[in-house]
Short mmCIF file of C-alpha atoms and ligand atoms in Angstrom, two decimals:
data_model
loop_
_atom_site.label_atom_id
_atom_site.label_comp_id
_atom_site.label_asym_id
_atom_site.label_seq_id
_atom_site.Cartn_x
_atom_site.Cartn_y
_atom_site.Cartn_z
CA MET A 1 178.31 -28.03 -46.64
CA LYS A 2 177.21 -30.11 -43.41
CA LEU A 3 177.57 -28.95 -40.08
CA THR A 4 177.61 -31.71 -37.32
CA VAL A 5 176.60 -31.00 -34.07
CA VAL A 6 177.67 -34.44 -30.95
CA LYS A 7 177.18 -35.98 -28.19
CA GLU A 8 179.45 -34.72 -25.90
CA SER A 9 181.14 -37.97 -24.27
CA ARG A 10 183.28 -36.23 -21.46
CA PRO A 11 181.71 -37.51 -18.17
CA GLY A 12 179.35 -34.63 -16.20
CA GLU A 13 179.01 -33.09 -19.25
CA ALA A 14 175.39 -32.21 -20.32
CA ARG A 15 175.62 -29.27 -22.28
CA VAL A 16 174.90 -29.55 -25.63
CA ALA A 17 176.71 -27.25 -28.80
CA MET A 18 173.07 -26.28 -30.43
CA VAL A 19 169.57 -26.13 -29.63
CA PRO A 20 166.47 -27.02 -31.76
CA GLU A 21 165.58 -23.40 -31.53
CA LEU A 22 168.56 -22.24 -33.07
CA VAL A 23 169.05 -24.78 -36.10
CA ALA A 24 167.43 -22.16 -38.27
CA LYS A 25 169.68 -19.45 -37.96
CA LEU A 26 172.16 -22.18 -39.30
CA THR A 27 170.25 -23.49 -42.64
CA GLU A 28 169.29 -20.12 -43.13
CA LEU A 29 173.55 -19.33 -43.28
CA GLY A 30 173.59 -22.84 -45.57
CA TYR A 31 174.21 -25.72 -43.92
CA ALA A 32 172.93 -28.76 -43.30
CA VAL A 33 173.01 -29.90 -39.92
CA ALA A 34 173.69 -33.41 -38.68
CA VAL A 35 172.85 -34.20 -34.85
CA GLU A 36 174.31 -37.29 -33.11
CA PRO A 37 171.50 -39.40 -31.48
CA ASP A 38 170.72 -38.32 -27.93
CA ALA A 39 173.46 -35.32 -28.47
CA GLY A 40 170.80 -33.16 -26.57
CA THR A 41 169.34 -35.90 -24.14
CA PRO A 42 171.15 -34.36 -21.15
CA ALA A 43 170.15 -31.06 -21.12
CA LEU A 44 166.53 -31.99 -22.05
CA TYR A 45 166.54 -31.60 -25.82
CA SER A 46 164.85 -34.46 -27.13
CA ASP A 47 165.82 -36.15 -31.06
CA ASP A 48 161.99 -35.04 -31.81
CA GLU A 49 162.49 -31.78 -31.40
CA TYR A 50 165.58 -31.42 -33.79
CA ALA A 51 164.05 -32.98 -36.30
CA ALA A 52 161.28 -30.85 -36.45
CA VAL A 53 163.52 -28.26 -37.34
CA GLY A 54 164.88 -29.70 -40.45
CA ALA A 55 168.01 -31.61 -38.76
CA THR A 56 169.23 -34.85 -39.77
CA VAL A 57 169.30 -37.01 -36.60
CA ASP A 58 172.66 -39.72 -37.82
CA PRO A 59 174.49 -41.31 -35.63
CA ALA A 60 176.73 -41.47 -38.48
CA ALA A 61 176.45 -38.01 -38.22
CA LEU A 62 180.59 -37.25 -38.53
CA SER A 63 181.23 -38.60 -41.75
CA GLY A 64 181.39 -35.66 -43.95
CA ALA A 65 181.16 -33.49 -42.13
CA ALA A 66 182.91 -29.41 -42.97
CA VAL A 67 182.30 -27.91 -39.70
CA VAL A 68 182.08 -30.08 -36.15
CA LEU A 69 180.34 -28.26 -33.15
CA SER A 70 180.40 -29.56 -29.50
CA VAL A 71 181.17 -27.84 -26.01
CA GLN A 72 184.17 -30.19 -24.48
CA PRO A 73 187.01 -31.10 -27.29
CA LEU A 74 186.42 -34.33 -29.72
CA THR A 75 187.91 -37.06 -28.63
CA SER A 76 191.24 -38.71 -30.24
CA GLN A 77 188.79 -40.80 -31.97
CA GLN A 78 186.61 -37.86 -33.25
CA VAL A 79 188.91 -37.06 -35.03
CA ARG A 80 190.17 -39.54 -37.23
CA ARG A 81 187.23 -39.91 -38.18
CA LEU A 82 186.97 -36.36 -40.04
CA GLN A 83 187.95 -35.77 -43.48
CA PRO A 84 190.98 -33.48 -43.67
CA GLY A 85 190.43 -29.96 -43.78
CA ALA A 86 187.12 -30.60 -41.61
CA ALA A 87 186.86 -27.90 -39.23
CA THR A 88 185.88 -27.97 -35.57
CA ILE A 89 184.65 -24.99 -33.15
CA SER A 90 184.47 -25.71 -29.36
CA PHE A 91 186.53 -25.04 -25.28
CA LEU A 92 190.17 -26.57 -25.94
CA SER A 93 191.89 -25.32 -23.44
CA PRO A 94 195.37 -25.92 -25.59
CA ALA A 95 197.65 -25.48 -23.50
CA GLN A 96 196.89 -28.26 -20.96
CA ALA A 97 195.84 -30.75 -23.83
CA LEU A 98 198.90 -30.73 -25.60
CA ASP A 99 198.13 -34.25 -27.04
CA LEU A 100 194.93 -33.01 -28.83
CA VAL A 101 196.46 -30.16 -30.51
CA ALA A 102 199.36 -32.02 -31.93
CA GLU A 103 197.68 -35.12 -33.54
CA ARG A 104 194.74 -31.96 -34.93
CA ARG A 105 197.89 -30.37 -36.99
CA ASP A 106 198.86 -34.24 -37.79
CA VAL A 107 195.79 -35.38 -39.53
CA GLY A 108 194.89 -31.17 -40.97
CA ILE A 109 192.18 -30.76 -39.23
CA THR A 110 191.31 -26.11 -38.92
CA SER A 111 189.99 -26.01 -35.02
CA PHE A 112 188.89 -23.08 -33.13
CA SER A 113 189.22 -22.93 -29.48
CA MET A 114 186.18 -20.66 -27.91
CA GLU A 115 188.60 -19.85 -24.56
CA LEU A 116 190.21 -17.94 -27.25
CA VAL A 117 188.16 -15.43 -28.48
CA PRO A 118 189.44 -12.05 -28.15
CA ARG A 119 187.76 -9.88 -25.47
CA ILE A 120 187.01 -7.03 -28.06
CA SER A 121 183.56 -5.59 -28.27
CA ARG A 122 183.01 -6.61 -31.24
CA ALA A 123 183.45 -10.76 -29.99
CA GLN A 124 180.47 -9.61 -27.34
CA SER A 125 178.21 -12.02 -28.58
CA MET A 126 180.89 -14.69 -28.97
CA ASP A 127 182.18 -14.71 -26.38
CA ALA A 128 181.34 -18.68 -24.40
CA LEU A 129 184.20 -17.57 -21.62
CA SER A 130 181.76 -15.06 -20.21
CA SER A 131 178.36 -17.16 -21.17
CA GLN A 132 178.99 -19.61 -18.85
CA ALA A 133 180.72 -17.84 -16.48
CA LEU A 134 177.03 -16.21 -15.59
CA VAL A 135 175.26 -19.29 -15.43
CA ALA A 136 178.29 -20.67 -13.07
CA GLY A 137 177.56 -17.62 -11.14
CA TYR A 138 174.07 -17.38 -10.68
CA ARG A 139 174.56 -21.50 -8.89
CA CYS A 140 177.18 -20.88 -7.67
CA ALA A 141 174.81 -17.89 -5.28
CA ILE A 142 171.54 -20.82 -5.47
CA VAL A 143 174.12 -23.72 -3.85
CA ALA A 144 174.87 -21.10 -0.74
CA ALA A 145 172.11 -20.72 -0.71
CA GLN A 146 170.81 -24.07 -0.58
CA ARG A 147 173.55 -25.41 1.25
CA LEU A 148 173.26 -23.26 4.24
CA ARG A 149 171.09 -23.83 6.86
CA ARG A 150 169.83 -20.63 7.77
CA PHE A 151 167.96 -17.64 5.96
CA PHE A 152 169.74 -15.80 3.35
CA PRO A 153 167.67 -12.17 3.79
CA LEU A 154 166.18 -10.56 6.68
CA SER A 155 162.73 -12.03 8.24
CA MET A 156 161.01 -9.97 10.38
CA THR A 157 158.24 -11.76 11.67
CA ALA A 158 155.85 -11.45 14.76
CA ALA A 159 157.66 -14.79 16.81
CA GLY A 160 161.38 -12.35 16.40
CA THR A 161 164.02 -10.98 13.75
CA ILE A 162 165.79 -13.57 11.40
CA THR A 163 169.13 -10.87 10.43
CA PRO A 164 170.01 -11.27 6.83
CA ALA A 165 172.75 -14.52 5.84
CA GLN A 166 176.52 -12.35 4.97
CA VAL A 167 177.96 -13.13 1.84
CA VAL A 168 181.39 -12.62 0.97
CA VAL A 169 182.30 -13.17 -2.96
CA LEU A 170 186.01 -12.80 -3.91
CA GLY A 171 186.77 -12.21 -7.43
CA ALA A 172 183.90 -9.45 -9.14
CA GLY A 173 184.53 -10.18 -12.92
CA VAL A 174 181.67 -11.79 -14.51
CA ALA A 175 181.07 -15.31 -12.51
CA GLY A 176 181.58 -13.37 -9.59
CA LEU A 177 179.28 -10.44 -10.06
CA GLN A 178 176.10 -12.67 -11.11
CA ALA A 179 177.03 -14.50 -7.73
CA ILE A 180 176.73 -11.10 -5.88
CA ALA A 181 173.14 -9.92 -7.75
CA THR A 182 172.05 -13.45 -6.99
CA ALA A 183 172.69 -13.64 -3.86
CA LYS A 184 171.59 -9.77 -3.23
CA ARG A 185 168.32 -11.41 -5.19
CA LEU A 186 168.07 -13.29 -2.31
CA GLY A 187 168.42 -10.53 0.06
CA ALA A 188 171.78 -11.16 1.82
CA VAL A 189 173.95 -8.80 3.34
CA VAL A 190 177.26 -9.19 0.79
CA LYS A 191 180.18 -7.69 0.47
CA ALA A 192 182.90 -8.53 -2.74
CA TYR A 193 186.77 -8.11 -2.82
CA ASP A 194 188.91 -7.66 -6.44
CA VAL A 195 192.20 -6.73 -7.66
CA ARG A 196 191.60 -4.68 -10.10
CA ALA A 197 190.90 -1.13 -9.40
CA ALA A 198 187.65 -1.17 -12.08
CA ALA A 199 185.81 -3.72 -9.68
CA ALA A 200 184.99 -2.28 -6.96
CA GLU A 201 182.12 0.10 -8.51
CA GLU A 202 181.18 -2.61 -10.34
CA ILE A 203 180.96 -4.42 -7.27
CA ARG A 204 178.94 -1.30 -5.40
CA SER A 205 176.70 -1.00 -9.18
CA MET A 206 175.76 -4.73 -7.88
CA GLY A 207 174.64 -3.08 -4.65
CA ALA A 208 177.22 -4.74 -2.71
CA THR A 209 180.01 -3.39 -0.83
CA ALA A 210 183.18 -2.97 -2.10
CA ILE A 211 185.89 -4.33 0.49
CA GLU A 212 188.08 -2.17 0.66
CA LEU A 213 191.93 -3.09 1.13
CA ASP A 214 195.11 -1.31 1.91
CA LEU A 215 196.47 -2.58 -1.06
CA GLU A 216 198.36 -2.34 -4.41
CA THR A 217 195.78 -3.31 -7.25
CA LEU A 218 197.17 -5.81 -10.02
CA GLU A 219 195.89 -5.39 -13.23
CA GLY A 220 197.15 -7.05 -16.20
CA ALA A 221 196.71 -7.02 -20.12
CA GLY A 222 193.14 -6.61 -21.66
CA GLY A 223 191.47 -5.60 -18.31
CA TYR A 224 192.54 -9.34 -16.56
CA ALA A 225 193.84 -9.94 -12.85
CA ARG A 226 197.77 -10.22 -13.03
CA GLU A 227 199.42 -12.98 -10.56
CA MET A 228 200.61 -11.82 -7.41
CA SER A 229 203.70 -11.92 -5.82
CA GLU A 230 203.69 -14.37 -2.47
CA ASP A 231 204.25 -10.94 -0.24
CA ARG A 232 201.15 -9.41 -1.61
CA SER A 233 199.36 -12.47 -1.48
CA ALA A 234 199.83 -12.80 2.29
CA ARG A 235 199.11 -9.95 3.19
CA GLN A 236 195.58 -10.32 1.26
CA ARG A 237 194.88 -13.30 3.53
CA GLU A 238 195.70 -11.80 6.70
CA ALA A 239 194.28 -8.79 5.20
CA LEU A 240 190.41 -10.60 4.19
CA SER A 241 190.60 -12.90 7.31
CA PRO A 242 188.44 -10.70 9.59
CA TYR A 243 186.00 -10.34 6.50
CA ILE A 244 185.92 -14.19 5.65
CA ALA A 245 185.50 -15.04 10.06
CA ALA A 246 182.61 -13.30 9.67
CA ALA A 247 180.77 -14.19 6.96
CA ASP A 248 177.88 -17.49 6.66
CA ALA A 249 178.60 -17.44 2.97
CA LEU A 250 181.99 -17.10 1.06
CA ILE A 251 182.58 -17.33 -3.20
CA THR A 252 185.60 -17.84 -4.53
CA THR A 253 185.63 -17.02 -7.79
CA ALA A 254 189.46 -15.67 -8.30
CA ALA A 255 191.19 -16.48 -11.68
CA VAL A 256 194.04 -15.30 -13.78
CA PRO A 257 194.88 -15.97 -17.06
CA GLY A 258 197.20 -18.46 -17.95
CA ARG A 259 198.06 -19.16 -14.62
CA GLN A 260 196.51 -21.94 -11.62
CA ALA A 261 194.07 -20.13 -9.39
CA PRO A 262 195.39 -17.73 -6.75
CA LEU A 263 194.78 -19.30 -3.65
CA LEU A 264 193.31 -16.84 -1.44
CA VAL A 265 191.99 -18.65 1.94
CA THR A 266 193.40 -20.75 3.96
CA THR A 267 192.61 -23.98 6.68
CA GLU A 268 193.39 -21.83 9.24
CA MET A 269 191.49 -19.06 7.52
CA VAL A 270 188.75 -21.34 6.52
CA GLU A 271 188.91 -22.84 10.74
CA GLN A 272 188.14 -19.24 11.68
CA MET A 273 184.86 -19.14 10.08
CA LYS A 274 180.98 -19.78 12.22
CA PRO A 275 179.68 -23.36 12.72
CA GLY A 276 177.21 -23.97 9.56
CA SER A 277 179.53 -22.06 7.22
CA VAL A 278 179.76 -22.64 3.75
CA ILE A 279 182.02 -22.22 1.33
CA ILE A 280 181.85 -22.73 -2.34
CA ASP A 281 184.93 -22.53 -4.04
CA LEU A 282 184.25 -22.55 -8.33
CA ALA A 283 188.37 -22.61 -8.84
CA ALA A 284 187.93 -25.55 -7.32
CA GLU A 285 188.97 -27.46 -11.13
CA THR A 286 191.88 -24.58 -12.11
CA GLY A 287 193.75 -25.28 -8.35
CA GLY A 288 191.19 -23.36 -6.31
CA ASN A 289 191.32 -20.59 -4.62
CA VAL A 290 190.81 -22.28 -1.00
CA GLU A 291 193.49 -25.15 0.77
CA GLY A 292 191.69 -28.12 1.04
CA ALA A 293 188.64 -27.60 -2.01
CA VAL A 294 188.41 -30.60 -4.23
CA ALA A 295 186.48 -30.34 -7.09
CA GLY A 296 183.20 -32.41 -7.64
CA SER A 297 182.86 -32.73 -3.63
CA VAL A 298 181.82 -31.21 -0.22
CA VAL A 299 184.66 -31.10 2.50
CA GLN A 300 184.20 -30.52 5.84
CA VAL A 301 186.56 -28.09 7.54
CA GLY A 302 185.93 -27.30 11.11
CA GLY A 303 182.70 -26.08 11.55
CA ALA A 304 182.56 -25.55 7.37
CA GLN A 305 181.84 -27.09 3.88
CA ILE A 306 183.82 -26.28 1.30
CA TRP A 307 181.79 -27.21 -2.03
CA GLY A 308 184.07 -27.73 -4.56
CA ALA A 309 182.65 -26.97 -8.14
CA PHE A 310 183.07 -29.09 -11.41
CA ASN A 311 181.74 -28.21 -14.75
CA VAL A 312 178.97 -26.01 -12.83
CA PRO A 313 177.68 -24.57 -16.31
CA SER A 314 176.84 -28.11 -16.90
CA GLN A 315 174.80 -28.28 -13.52
CA MET A 316 172.21 -26.37 -15.59
CA PRO A 317 172.50 -27.70 -18.78
CA GLY A 318 169.25 -25.97 -21.29
CA PRO A 319 169.77 -22.29 -20.57
CA ALA A 320 173.70 -22.94 -20.68
CA SER A 321 173.52 -24.68 -23.77
CA LYS A 322 171.41 -22.10 -25.25
CA LEU A 323 174.09 -19.28 -24.65
CA TYR A 324 176.59 -21.39 -26.30
CA ALA A 325 174.73 -22.17 -29.07
CA GLN A 326 173.75 -18.52 -29.90
CA ASN A 327 178.19 -18.27 -29.50
CA LEU A 328 178.61 -20.25 -31.84
CA VAL A 329 175.95 -19.88 -34.53
CA ASN A 330 177.28 -16.14 -33.99
CA ILE A 331 181.42 -17.15 -34.76
CA VAL A 332 179.88 -19.58 -37.55
CA THR A 333 177.77 -16.48 -38.95
CA LEU A 334 181.15 -14.53 -39.25
CA MET A 335 183.24 -17.63 -40.72
CA THR A 336 180.26 -18.21 -43.66
CA ARG A 337 180.79 -15.85 -46.80
CA ASP A 338 178.44 -17.72 -49.93
CA GLU A 339 176.87 -20.37 -47.86
CA ALA A 340 180.35 -22.19 -47.26
CA PHE A 341 182.20 -22.40 -44.38
CA ALA A 342 185.21 -19.25 -45.42
CA PRO A 343 187.00 -18.51 -42.05
CA ASP A 344 188.60 -15.01 -43.04
CA PHE A 345 191.82 -15.48 -41.16
CA ASP A 346 193.29 -11.48 -41.34
CA ASP A 347 189.98 -11.50 -39.72
CA GLU A 348 191.04 -11.31 -35.41
CA ILE A 349 188.60 -12.72 -34.45
CA VAL A 350 188.78 -15.82 -36.46
CA ALA A 351 192.69 -16.06 -35.89
CA GLY A 352 193.41 -15.62 -32.41
CA SER A 353 190.84 -18.24 -31.88
CA CYS A 354 192.26 -20.70 -34.47
CA VAL A 355 194.51 -23.44 -32.64
CA THR A 356 195.06 -25.76 -35.83
CA HIS A 357 195.20 -25.12 -40.01
CA ALA A 358 196.51 -26.75 -43.11
CA GLY A 359 198.40 -29.00 -41.37
CA GLN A 360 200.37 -25.76 -38.65
CA VAL A 361 199.43 -24.74 -34.54
CA THR A 362 198.37 -21.12 -35.15
CA HIS A 363 198.48 -20.43 -32.19
CA ALA A 364 201.25 -18.88 -31.49
CA PRO A 365 201.89 -19.91 -27.31
CA THR A 366 199.83 -23.46 -27.49
CA HIS A 367 203.24 -23.26 -30.21
CA GLU A 368 205.52 -22.57 -28.60
CA LEU A 369 204.31 -25.15 -25.56
CA LEU A 370 204.81 -27.85 -28.61
CA GLU A 371 207.89 -27.13 -29.88
CA GLY A 372 209.57 -26.94 -26.57
CA GLY A 373 208.16 -30.76 -25.81
CA GLU A 374 209.18 -31.67 -29.20
P1 LIG B 401 188.67 -14.65 -14.72
O1 LIG B 401 187.78 -15.77 -15.13
O2 LIG B 401 190.12 -14.20 -15.34
O3 LIG B 401 188.49 -13.93 -13.15
C1 LIG B 401 188.23 -13.30 -12.04
C2 LIG B 401 188.41 -12.28 -11.23
O4 LIG B 401 188.99 -12.85 -10.67
C3 LIG B 401 188.92 -11.45 -11.66
O5 LIG B 401 187.88 -10.09 -11.74
C4 LIG B 401 189.95 -11.27 -11.25
O6 LIG B 401 190.54 -9.80 -11.08
C5 LIG B 401 189.72 -11.97 -10.07
N1 LIG B 401 191.23 -12.18 -9.44
C6 LIG B 401 192.43 -12.43 -9.74
N2 LIG B 401 193.70 -12.53 -8.90
C7 LIG B 401 192.51 -12.51 -7.89
C8 LIG B 401 192.81 -12.17 -6.68
N3 LIG B 401 193.93 -12.64 -6.82
N4 LIG B 401 192.11 -11.45 -5.49
C9 LIG B 401 190.62 -11.13 -5.32
N5 LIG B 401 190.27 -11.24 -7.21
C10 LIG B 401 191.09 -12.20 -7.70
O7 LIG B 401 187.46 -12.42 -15.25
P2 LIG B 401 185.85 -12.83 -16.43
O8 LIG B 401 185.09 -12.52 -15.14
O9 LIG B 401 186.60 -13.59 -17.15
O10 LIG B 401 186.28 -10.98 -16.61
C11 LIG B 401 187.92 -10.02 -16.17
C12 LIG B 401 188.00 -9.03 -16.95
O11 LIG B 401 187.62 -9.10 -18.53
C13 LIG B 401 186.36 -7.92 -15.84
O12 LIG B 401 187.53 -6.82 -16.03
C14 LIG B 401 185.77 -7.79 -17.44
O13 LIG B 401 185.05 -6.91 -17.46
C15 LIG B 401 186.73 -8.13 -18.69
N6 LIG B 401 185.82 -8.57 -19.49
C16 LIG B 401 185.53 -8.13 -21.10
C17 LIG B 401 184.69 -9.11 -21.53
C18 LIG B 401 184.73 -8.08 -23.25
O14 LIG B 401 185.09 -6.59 -23.23
N7 LIG B 401 184.55 -8.48 -24.26
C19 LIG B 401 184.15 -10.08 -21.59
C20 LIG B 401 184.16 -10.47 -20.33
C21 LIG B 401 184.88 -9.78 -19.73
#
């Protein structure tokens, strides 16, 4: 069976869905692996490296493919080149791509969305949201350190003492915890806040101080956060203001599944920060935690600069691709039987991540959104 790895076409996407060192895992499963030319080039993997491990590098790699792997969803043009019944595995964000979903349904493509892989322990090795959040969290702390025009660590020298930078992290999920760990390793004094009760212990286990606010916690389904009411949101902003005013670097990573990112920091709060302060808003692409943040740009507000994140995992495409490719190998392995791609739709992971199959939209919330709009 032919398994194809595409060259990503979305601007700013430097990752690739499969790395040469994992191609053998797919051939062992029985797949003939085909790669579009230059698919790995932005992540610094050459065509020769893929060829050396037995993959075919072919401009027509999509034709006849049974399974197609990519980071971003295939374009409409690519989907129309697939044979009916072919399967795609990629990030898909179905709620934001209803037209692409409807097209896949109509063309008879089976699509799996990596965002929808259930977060159960059996699926941990397939959890691409976590693997990419890990990369993004690390990168955010490094960007903060690079943009801040002062030391992160304490430096005691014969010429005097330099005090360490004060870093505040809002949102302590996978990315936030990685940002905390990285800022700590660089020597900053780190404080962090999250609305989930369980997060305080995780923050402390990274060596940071958990900011305790006199506010109710917000646990939602599946260990995620719930959306804040406007009243709680205003009280949280007020209570966080002094911590933010004292920070040299602020890293925000807060998200609520299926919703716009919560607004945690207003312009007024930013204006109270010290000159030269740096804000890294990882949520800039989904509405922003910080008022005025623009994805992919740096905005100056008062004396502070706000770095709005845009596809941060792609800024470290080598390791991000390697982790994502391993997630894909694990999910493809789950869906392969007797050297054939044969997903078992009774399996919770398969059913949970499937968006379209056999001419139907199988993901209930997406189905509802489409029906409502048609
Ligand atoms: P996420 O990206 O959805 O959100 C990031 C963080 O923002 C979360 O910790 C959330 O609580 C926080 N947040 C939301 N609103 C906030 C607000 N108003 N103020 C401050 N913080 C706010 O989350 P994630 O990183 O994907 O992980 C969330 C949870 O899922 C964690 O408990 C994590 O341990 C768990 N998880 C489980 C698995 C698994 O079981 N396989 C895998 C990954 C993560």
